[in-house]
Coordinates of C-alpha atoms and ligand atoms in Angstrom, one line a residue:
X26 CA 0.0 0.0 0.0
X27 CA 2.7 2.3 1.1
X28 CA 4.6 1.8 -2.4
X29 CA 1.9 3.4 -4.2
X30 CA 0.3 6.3 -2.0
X31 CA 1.1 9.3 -2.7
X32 CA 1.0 13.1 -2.3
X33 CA -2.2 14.4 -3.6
X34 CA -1.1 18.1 -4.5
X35 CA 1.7 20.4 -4.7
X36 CA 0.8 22.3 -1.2
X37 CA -0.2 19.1 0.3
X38 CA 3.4 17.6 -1.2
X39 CA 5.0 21.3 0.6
X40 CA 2.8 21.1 3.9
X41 CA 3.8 17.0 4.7
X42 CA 7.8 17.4 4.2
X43 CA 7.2 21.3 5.5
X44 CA 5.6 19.6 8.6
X45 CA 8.1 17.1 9.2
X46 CA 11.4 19.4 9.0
X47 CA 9.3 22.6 10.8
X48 CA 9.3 20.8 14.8
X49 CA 11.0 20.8 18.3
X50 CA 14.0 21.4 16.6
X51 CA 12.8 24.6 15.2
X52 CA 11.0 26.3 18.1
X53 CA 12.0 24.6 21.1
X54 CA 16.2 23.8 20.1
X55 CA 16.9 26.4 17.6
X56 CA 16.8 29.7 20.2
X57 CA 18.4 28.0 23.1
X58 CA 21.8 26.9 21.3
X59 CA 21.3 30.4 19.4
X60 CA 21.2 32.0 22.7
X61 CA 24.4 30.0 23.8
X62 CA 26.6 31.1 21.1
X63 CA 25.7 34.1 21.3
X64 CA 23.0 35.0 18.9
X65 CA 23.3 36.7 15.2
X66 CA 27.0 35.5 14.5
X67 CA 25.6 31.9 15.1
X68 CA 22.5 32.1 12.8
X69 CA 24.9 33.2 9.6
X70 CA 27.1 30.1 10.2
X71 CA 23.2 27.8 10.5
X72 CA 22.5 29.5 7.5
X73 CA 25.5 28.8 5.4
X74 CA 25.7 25.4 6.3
X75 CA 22.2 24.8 5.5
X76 CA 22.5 25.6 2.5
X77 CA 25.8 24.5 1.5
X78 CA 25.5 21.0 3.1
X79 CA 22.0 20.2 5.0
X80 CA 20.3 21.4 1.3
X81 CA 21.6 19.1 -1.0
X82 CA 21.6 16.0 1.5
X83 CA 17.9 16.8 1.4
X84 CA 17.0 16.9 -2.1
X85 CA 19.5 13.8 -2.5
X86 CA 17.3 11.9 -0.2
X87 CA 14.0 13.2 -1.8
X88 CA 15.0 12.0 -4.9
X89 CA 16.4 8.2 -3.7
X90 CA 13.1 7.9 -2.1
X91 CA 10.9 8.8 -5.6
X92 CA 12.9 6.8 -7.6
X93 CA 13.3 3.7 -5.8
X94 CA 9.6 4.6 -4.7
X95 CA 9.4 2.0 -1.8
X96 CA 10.1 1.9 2.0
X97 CA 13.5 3.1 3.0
X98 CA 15.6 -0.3 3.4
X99 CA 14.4 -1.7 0.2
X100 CA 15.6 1.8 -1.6
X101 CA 19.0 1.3 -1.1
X102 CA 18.6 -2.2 -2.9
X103 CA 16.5 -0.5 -5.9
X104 CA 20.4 1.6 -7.1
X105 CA 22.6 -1.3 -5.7
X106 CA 22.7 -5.0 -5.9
X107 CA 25.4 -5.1 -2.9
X108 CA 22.6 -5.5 0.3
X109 CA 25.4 -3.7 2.6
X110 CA 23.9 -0.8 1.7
X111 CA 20.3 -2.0 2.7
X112 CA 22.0 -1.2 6.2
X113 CA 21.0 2.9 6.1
X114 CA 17.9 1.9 6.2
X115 CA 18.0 -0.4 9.5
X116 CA 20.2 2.1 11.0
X117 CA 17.3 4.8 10.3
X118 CA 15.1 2.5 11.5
X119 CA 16.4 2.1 14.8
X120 CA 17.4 6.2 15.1
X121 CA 13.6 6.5 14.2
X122 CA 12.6 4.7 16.8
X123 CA 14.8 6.4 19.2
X124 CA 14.0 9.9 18.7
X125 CA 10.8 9.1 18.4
X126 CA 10.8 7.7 22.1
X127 CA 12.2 11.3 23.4
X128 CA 10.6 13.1 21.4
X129 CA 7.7 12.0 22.1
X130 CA 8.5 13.0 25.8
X131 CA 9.3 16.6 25.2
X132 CA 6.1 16.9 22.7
X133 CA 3.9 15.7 25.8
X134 CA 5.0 18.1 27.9
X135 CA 4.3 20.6 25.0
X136 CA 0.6 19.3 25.4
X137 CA 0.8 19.5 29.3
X138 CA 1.7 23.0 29.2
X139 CA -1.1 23.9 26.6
X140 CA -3.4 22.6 28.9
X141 CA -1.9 24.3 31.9
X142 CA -2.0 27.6 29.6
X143 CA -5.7 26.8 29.2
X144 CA -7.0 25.5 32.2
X145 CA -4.7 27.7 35.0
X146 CA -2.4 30.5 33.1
X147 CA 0.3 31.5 34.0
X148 CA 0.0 34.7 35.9
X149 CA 0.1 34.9 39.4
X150 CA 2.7 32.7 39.7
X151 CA 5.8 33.7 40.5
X152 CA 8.9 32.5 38.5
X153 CA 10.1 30.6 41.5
X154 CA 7.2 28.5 41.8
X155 CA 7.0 28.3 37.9
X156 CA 10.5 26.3 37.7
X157 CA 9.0 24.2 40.6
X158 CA 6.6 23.3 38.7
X159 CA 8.1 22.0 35.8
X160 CA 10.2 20.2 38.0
X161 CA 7.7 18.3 39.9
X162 CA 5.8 18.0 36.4
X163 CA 8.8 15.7 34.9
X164 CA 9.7 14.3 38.2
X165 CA 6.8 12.9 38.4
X166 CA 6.5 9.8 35.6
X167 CA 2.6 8.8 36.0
X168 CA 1.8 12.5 34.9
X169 CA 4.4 13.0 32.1
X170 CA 4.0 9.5 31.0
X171 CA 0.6 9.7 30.7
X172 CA 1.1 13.3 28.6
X173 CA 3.7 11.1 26.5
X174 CA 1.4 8.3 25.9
X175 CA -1.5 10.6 24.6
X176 CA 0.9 12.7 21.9
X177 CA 1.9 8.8 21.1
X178 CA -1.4 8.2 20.9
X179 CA -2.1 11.1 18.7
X180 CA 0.4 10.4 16.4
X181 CA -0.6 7.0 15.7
X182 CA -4.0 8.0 14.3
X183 CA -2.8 10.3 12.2
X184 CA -0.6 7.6 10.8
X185 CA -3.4 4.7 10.6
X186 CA -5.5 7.1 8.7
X187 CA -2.8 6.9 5.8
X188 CA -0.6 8.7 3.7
X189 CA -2.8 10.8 2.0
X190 CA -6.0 11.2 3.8
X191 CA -3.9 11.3 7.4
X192 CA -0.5 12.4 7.1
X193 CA -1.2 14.9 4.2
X194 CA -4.3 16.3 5.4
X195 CA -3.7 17.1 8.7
X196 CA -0.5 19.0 7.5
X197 CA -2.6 20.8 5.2
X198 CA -4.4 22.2 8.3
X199 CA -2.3 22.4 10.8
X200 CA 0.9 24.1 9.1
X201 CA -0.9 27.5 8.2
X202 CA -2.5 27.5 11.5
X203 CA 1.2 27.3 12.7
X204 CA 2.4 30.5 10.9
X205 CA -0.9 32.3 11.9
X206 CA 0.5 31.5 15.3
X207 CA 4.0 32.8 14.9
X208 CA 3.4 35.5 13.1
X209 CA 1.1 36.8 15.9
X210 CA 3.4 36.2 18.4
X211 CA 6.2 38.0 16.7
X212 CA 3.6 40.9 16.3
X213 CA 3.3 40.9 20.0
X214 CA 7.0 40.9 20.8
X215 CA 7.6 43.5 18.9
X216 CA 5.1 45.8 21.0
X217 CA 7.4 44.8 24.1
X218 CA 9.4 47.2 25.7
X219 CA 13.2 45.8 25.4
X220 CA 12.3 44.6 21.6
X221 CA 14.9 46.3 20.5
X222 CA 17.5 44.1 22.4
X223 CA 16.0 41.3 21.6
X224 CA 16.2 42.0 17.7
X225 CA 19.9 43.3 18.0
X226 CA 20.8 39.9 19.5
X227 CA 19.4 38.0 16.1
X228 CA 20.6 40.8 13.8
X229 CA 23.5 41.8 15.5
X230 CA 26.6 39.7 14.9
X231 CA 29.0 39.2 17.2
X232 CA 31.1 36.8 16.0
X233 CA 33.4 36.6 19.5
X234 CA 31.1 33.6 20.8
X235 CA 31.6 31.8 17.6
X236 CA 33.9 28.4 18.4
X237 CA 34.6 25.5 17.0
X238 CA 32.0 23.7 19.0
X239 CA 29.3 26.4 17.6
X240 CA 30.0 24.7 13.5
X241 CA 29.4 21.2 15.4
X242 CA 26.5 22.3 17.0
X243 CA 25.2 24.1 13.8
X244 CA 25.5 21.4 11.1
X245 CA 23.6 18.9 13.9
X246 CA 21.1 21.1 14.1
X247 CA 20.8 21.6 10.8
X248 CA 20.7 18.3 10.2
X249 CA 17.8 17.8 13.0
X250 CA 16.0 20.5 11.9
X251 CA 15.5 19.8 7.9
X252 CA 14.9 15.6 9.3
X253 CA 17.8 14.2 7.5
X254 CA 19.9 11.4 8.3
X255 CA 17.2 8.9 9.3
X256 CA 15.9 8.4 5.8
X257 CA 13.0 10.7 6.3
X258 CA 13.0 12.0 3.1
X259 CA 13.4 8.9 1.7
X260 CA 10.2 7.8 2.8
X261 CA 8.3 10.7 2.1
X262 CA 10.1 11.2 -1.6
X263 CA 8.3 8.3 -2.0
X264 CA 5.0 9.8 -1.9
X265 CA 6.2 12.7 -3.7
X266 CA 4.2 12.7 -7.7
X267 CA 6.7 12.2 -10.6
X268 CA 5.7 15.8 -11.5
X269 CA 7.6 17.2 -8.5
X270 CA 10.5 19.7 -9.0
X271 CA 12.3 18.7 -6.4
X272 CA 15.4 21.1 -6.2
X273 CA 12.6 23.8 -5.6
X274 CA 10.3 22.0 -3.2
X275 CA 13.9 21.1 -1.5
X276 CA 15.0 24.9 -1.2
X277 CA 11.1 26.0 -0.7
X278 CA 11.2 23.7 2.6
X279 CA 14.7 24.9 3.9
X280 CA 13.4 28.1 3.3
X281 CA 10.6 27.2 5.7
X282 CA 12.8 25.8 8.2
X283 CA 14.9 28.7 8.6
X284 CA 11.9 31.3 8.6
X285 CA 10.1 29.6 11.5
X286 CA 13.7 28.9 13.3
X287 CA 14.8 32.6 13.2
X288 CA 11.0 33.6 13.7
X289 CA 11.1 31.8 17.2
X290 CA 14.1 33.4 18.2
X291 CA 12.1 36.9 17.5
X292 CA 9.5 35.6 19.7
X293 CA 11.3 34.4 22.4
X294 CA 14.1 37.1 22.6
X295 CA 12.8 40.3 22.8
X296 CA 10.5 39.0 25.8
X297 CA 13.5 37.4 27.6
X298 CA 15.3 40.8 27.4
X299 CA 12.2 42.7 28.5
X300 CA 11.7 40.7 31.5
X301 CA 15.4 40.6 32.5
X302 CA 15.8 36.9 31.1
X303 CA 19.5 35.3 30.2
X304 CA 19.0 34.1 26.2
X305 CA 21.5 31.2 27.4
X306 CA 19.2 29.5 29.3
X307 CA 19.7 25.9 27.8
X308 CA 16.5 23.7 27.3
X309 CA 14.6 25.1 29.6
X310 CA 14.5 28.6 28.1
X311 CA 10.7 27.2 26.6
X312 CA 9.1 25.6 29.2
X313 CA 10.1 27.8 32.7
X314 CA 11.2 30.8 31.0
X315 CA 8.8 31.4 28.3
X316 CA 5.9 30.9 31.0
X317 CA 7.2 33.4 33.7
X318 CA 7.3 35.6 30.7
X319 CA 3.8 35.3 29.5
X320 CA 2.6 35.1 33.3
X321 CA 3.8 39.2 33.6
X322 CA 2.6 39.9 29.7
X323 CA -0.1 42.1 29.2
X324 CA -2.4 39.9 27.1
X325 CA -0.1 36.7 28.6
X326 CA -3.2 34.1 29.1
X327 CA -4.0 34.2 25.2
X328 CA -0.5 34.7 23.8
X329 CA 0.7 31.3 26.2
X330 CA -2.1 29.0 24.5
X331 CA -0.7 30.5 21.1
X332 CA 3.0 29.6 21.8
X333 CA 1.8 26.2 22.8
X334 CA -0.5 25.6 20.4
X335 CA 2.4 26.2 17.9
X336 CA 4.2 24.0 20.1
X337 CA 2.6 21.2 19.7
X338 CA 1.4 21.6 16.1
X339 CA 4.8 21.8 15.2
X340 CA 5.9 18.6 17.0
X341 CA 3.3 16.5 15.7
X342 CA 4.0 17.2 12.3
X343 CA 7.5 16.1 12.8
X344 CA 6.4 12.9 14.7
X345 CA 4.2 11.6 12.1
X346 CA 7.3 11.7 9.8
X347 CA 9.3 9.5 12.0
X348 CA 6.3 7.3 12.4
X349 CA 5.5 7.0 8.8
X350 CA 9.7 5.8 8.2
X351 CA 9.2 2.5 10.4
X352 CA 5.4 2.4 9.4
X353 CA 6.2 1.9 5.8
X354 CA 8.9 -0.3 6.5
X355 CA 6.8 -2.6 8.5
X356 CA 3.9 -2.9 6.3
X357 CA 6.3 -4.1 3.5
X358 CA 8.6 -6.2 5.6
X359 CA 6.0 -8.1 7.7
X360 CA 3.1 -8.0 4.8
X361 CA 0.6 -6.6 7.5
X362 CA -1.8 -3.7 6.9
X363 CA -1.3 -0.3 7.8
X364 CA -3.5 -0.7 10.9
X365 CA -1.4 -3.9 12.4
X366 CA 1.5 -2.3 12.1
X367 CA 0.4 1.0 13.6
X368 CA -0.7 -0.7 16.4
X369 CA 2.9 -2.8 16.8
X370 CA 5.0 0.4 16.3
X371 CA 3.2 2.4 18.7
X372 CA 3.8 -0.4 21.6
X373 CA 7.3 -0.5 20.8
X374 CA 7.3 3.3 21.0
X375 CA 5.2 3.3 24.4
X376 CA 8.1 1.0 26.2
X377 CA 11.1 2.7 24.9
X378 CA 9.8 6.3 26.4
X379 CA 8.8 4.7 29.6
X380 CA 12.4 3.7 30.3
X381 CA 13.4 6.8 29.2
X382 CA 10.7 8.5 31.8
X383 CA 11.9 6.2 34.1
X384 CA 15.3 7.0 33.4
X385 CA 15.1 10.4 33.9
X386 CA 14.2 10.3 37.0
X387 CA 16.8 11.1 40.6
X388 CA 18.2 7.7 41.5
X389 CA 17.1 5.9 38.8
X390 CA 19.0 2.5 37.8
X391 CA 18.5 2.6 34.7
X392 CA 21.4 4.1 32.8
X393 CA 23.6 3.4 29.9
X394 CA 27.5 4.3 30.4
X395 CA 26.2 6.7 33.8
X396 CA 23.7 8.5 31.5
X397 CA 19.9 8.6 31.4
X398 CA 18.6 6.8 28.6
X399 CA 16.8 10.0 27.8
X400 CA 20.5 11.4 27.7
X401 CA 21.9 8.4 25.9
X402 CA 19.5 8.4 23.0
X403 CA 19.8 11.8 22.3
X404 CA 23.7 12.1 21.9
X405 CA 23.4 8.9 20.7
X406 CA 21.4 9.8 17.7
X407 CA 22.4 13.3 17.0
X408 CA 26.2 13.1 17.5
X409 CA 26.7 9.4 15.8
X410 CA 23.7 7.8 14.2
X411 CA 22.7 10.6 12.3
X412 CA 25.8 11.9 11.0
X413 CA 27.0 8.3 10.0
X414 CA 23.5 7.7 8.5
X415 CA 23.8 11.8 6.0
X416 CA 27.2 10.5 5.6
X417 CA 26.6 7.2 4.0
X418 CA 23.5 8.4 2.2
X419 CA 25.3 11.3 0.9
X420 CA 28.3 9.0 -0.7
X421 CA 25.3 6.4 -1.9
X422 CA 24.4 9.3 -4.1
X423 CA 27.4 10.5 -5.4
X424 CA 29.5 7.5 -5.6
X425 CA 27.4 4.2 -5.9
X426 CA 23.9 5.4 -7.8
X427 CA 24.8 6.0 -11.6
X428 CA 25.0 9.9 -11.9
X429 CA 22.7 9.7 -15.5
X430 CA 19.5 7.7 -13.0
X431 CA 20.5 9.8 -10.7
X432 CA 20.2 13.4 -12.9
X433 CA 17.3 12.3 -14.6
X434 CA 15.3 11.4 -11.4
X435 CA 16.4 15.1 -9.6
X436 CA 15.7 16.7 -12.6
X437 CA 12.4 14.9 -14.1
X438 CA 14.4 13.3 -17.3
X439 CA 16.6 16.4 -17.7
X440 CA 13.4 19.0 -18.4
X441 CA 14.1 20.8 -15.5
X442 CA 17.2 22.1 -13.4
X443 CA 19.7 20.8 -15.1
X444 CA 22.8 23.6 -14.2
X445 CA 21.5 24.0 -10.8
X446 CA 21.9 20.2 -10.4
X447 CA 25.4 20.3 -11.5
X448 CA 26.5 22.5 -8.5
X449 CA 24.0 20.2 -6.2
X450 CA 25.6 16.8 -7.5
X451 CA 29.2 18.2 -6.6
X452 CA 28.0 19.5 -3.6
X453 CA 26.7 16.1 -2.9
X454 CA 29.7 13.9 -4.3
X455 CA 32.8 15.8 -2.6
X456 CA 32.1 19.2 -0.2
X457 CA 29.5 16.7 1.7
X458 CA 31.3 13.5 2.7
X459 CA 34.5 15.6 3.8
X460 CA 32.2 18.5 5.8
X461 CA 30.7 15.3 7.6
X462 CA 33.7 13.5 8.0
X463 CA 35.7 16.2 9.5
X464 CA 32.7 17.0 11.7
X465 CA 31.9 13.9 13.0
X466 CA 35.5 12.7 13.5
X467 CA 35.9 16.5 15.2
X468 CA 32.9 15.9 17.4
X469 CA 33.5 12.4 18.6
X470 CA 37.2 13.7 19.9
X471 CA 38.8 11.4 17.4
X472 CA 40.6 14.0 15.7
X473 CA 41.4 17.3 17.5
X474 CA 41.1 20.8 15.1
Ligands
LIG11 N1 12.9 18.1 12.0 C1 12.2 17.9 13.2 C2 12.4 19.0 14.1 O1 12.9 20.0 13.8 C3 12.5 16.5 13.8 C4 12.5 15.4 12.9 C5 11.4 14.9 12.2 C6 13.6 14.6 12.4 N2 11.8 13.9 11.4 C7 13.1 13.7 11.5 C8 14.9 14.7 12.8 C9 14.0 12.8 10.9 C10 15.8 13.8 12.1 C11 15.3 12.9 11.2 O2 12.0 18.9 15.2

């Protein structure tokens, strides 16, 4: 079934990949690790890199998936008899999985704080009882299991709906409602007192902050952000219609990315310098500090059901993309219908973020090399599966798939982009493998810059 769904229309084709790169990633990561390197300087070094390297990996892996049009192992196999290579897509398979699992995690505490938004507000409370809070909220695993177990939940139904009349129409709705959200919120941060700060510290360079550590951290995120390395975009090129361009819905959805990433920071800056608030806050810069913020915000009650609203939206959007990369895999591998294997998936997803719950919390015993699991998996996949997984799909398409199939699949039999592919393909062959080497070798200490 999965082998021959596909995208129904052009937006619907823009709003299912736009969902799945536009998450966490972009509203909840993006301004905190801007905020530790120090803002503007860090956002040209994201944007650069993007483009020069997270871009091309993207429409590489758009364009695998639509030609081999299948699930994400068996692609591999369609361009190369050698079943090594079958191996990116187990090894996206099990960094699908666990993201998914913390992921899943974060997102339900997204839908715990739009219901405390809702239900309670946040003003009145002081900022010292805010942090309390959240820290008896994730200390305490029946409640943020349960949270984790509903976006889980969520997600799944979306998925067992299909790829069209789920995945694609839910996208359809929810990613305008998204930028109705932002763009209201950045309207409202401008009107705040210290705006001016806040804009300065996106605008502003100040390259002084900028290390070594701040490329590494930008090319992961990067990476995170547009959903590559896990063969997402292998499984969703397959649903995308022959008639695609694909270079342009490839730079229309990095251009997406980038807009909502740099459109959080203008949300969440400006207020943190209005109410006296460090931009280097770390993770936590969303769910303490954005809520003692809204709590003293003229307006706060309606603007904190906005942010999380957007919150959530976005996270879903990106779930369902990680679902739909072991869903399609499944139905094909085990011959079961989309429903069985919802169900299976979402059970294996349901055990893997209740050890990380448990994980997380004081004392626990379980740990992997003295980390939480929550901990684990998430270095884990962004600092070695991930890269390893871009690296070896970026050499699969410029050393092992024959550059002609390749061409005429990127550029719909040579009628469309052909220069522009040129530039993409050596982008793809050489600049990629070595800016992901060096990286990943950089970032795992194995060699020292
Ligand atoms: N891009 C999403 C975000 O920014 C996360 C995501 C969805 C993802 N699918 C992915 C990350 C596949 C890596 C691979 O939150």
């Amino acid at each position: 079934m999965s082998k021959t769904s596909k995208f129904g229309s052009k937006f619907g084709t823009i709003a299912a990949l736009g969902g799945s790169v536009v998450g966490l990633g972009n509203i909840w990561r993006f301004p905190y690790i801007t905020g530790q390197h120090g803002g503007g300087a860090f956002i040209i070094i994201y944007l650069l890199l993007s483009f020069s390297v997270a871009v091309p990996l993207l429409i590489s892996e758009i364009t695998i998936g639509r030609g081999a049009n299948t699930n994400p192992c068996k692609a591999f196999n369609f361009y190369s008899k050698i079943r090594a290579w079958e191996g990116i897509g187990y090894l996206s398979i099990i960094t699908a999985f666990s993201i998914l699992a913390f992921y899943s995690i974060i997102a339900g505490w997204a839908l715990h704080y739009l219901i405390v938004s809702i239900t309670q507000g946040f003003g009145d409370v002081s900022s010292a009882q805010i942090t309390e809070n959240f820290v008896s909220f994730t200390q305490n695993p029946y409640l943020s299991y349960l949270y984790t177990l509903v976006f889980i939940g969520l997600t799944a139904l979306v998925i067992r709906a299909g790829v069209e009349k789920g995945i694609e129409k839910y996208c359809k709705i929810f990613m305008p409602t998204l930028f109705i959200m932002i763009i209201l919120l950045v309207f409202n941060s401008m009107t705040l007192d210290k705006a001016k700060e806040g804009f300065l510290f996106v605008f502003n360079p100040d390259f002084s902050k900028i290390t070594l550590q701040s490329f590494l951290d930008a090319i992961g995120q990067s990476f995170f952000s547009l959903s590559l390395g896990m063969c997402c975009m292998v499984t969703y090129g397959a649903y995308v219609s022959k008639e695609t361009n694909i270079v342009k819905t490839g730079a229309t959805i990095a251009i997406t990315d980038v807009t909502v990433a740099i459109l959080s920071t203008l949300v969440i800056f400006p207020a943190a310098f209005t109410f006296g608030i460090q931009p280097g806050q770390g993770p936590e810069l969303v769910f303490i500090t954005l809520p003692s913020i809204f709590g003293q915000m003229p307006g706060g009650y309606f603007f904190s059901i906005f942010f999380f609203v957007l919150l959530f939206i976005a996270a879903i959007t990106s779930s369902i993309s990680m679902f739909e990369i072991v869903t399609s895999y499944t139905i094909d591998k085990f011959n079961l219908t989309r429903n069985k294997a919802v169900v299976f998936i979402t059970l294996t997803v349901c055990i893997l973020s209740a050890l990380c719950v448990l994980s997380q919390l004081e004392g626990s015993i379980i740990k992997i090399g003295g980390k939480s699991m929550f901990d684990f998996l998430d270095g884990a996949t962004s600092n070695f599966l991930m890269p390893v997984t871009g690296l070896l799909t970026a050499l699969f398409a410029g050393w092992v798939i024959k550059k002609a199939q390749f061409k005429s699949e990127a550029t719909n039999n040579n009628t469309i982009n052909n220069k522009i592919f040129n530039v993409v393909y050596m982008l793809i062959k050489y600049f990629l493998p070595i800016v992901i080497s060096i990286i990943f070798l950089t970032a795992t200490g194995l060699i020292k810059l």
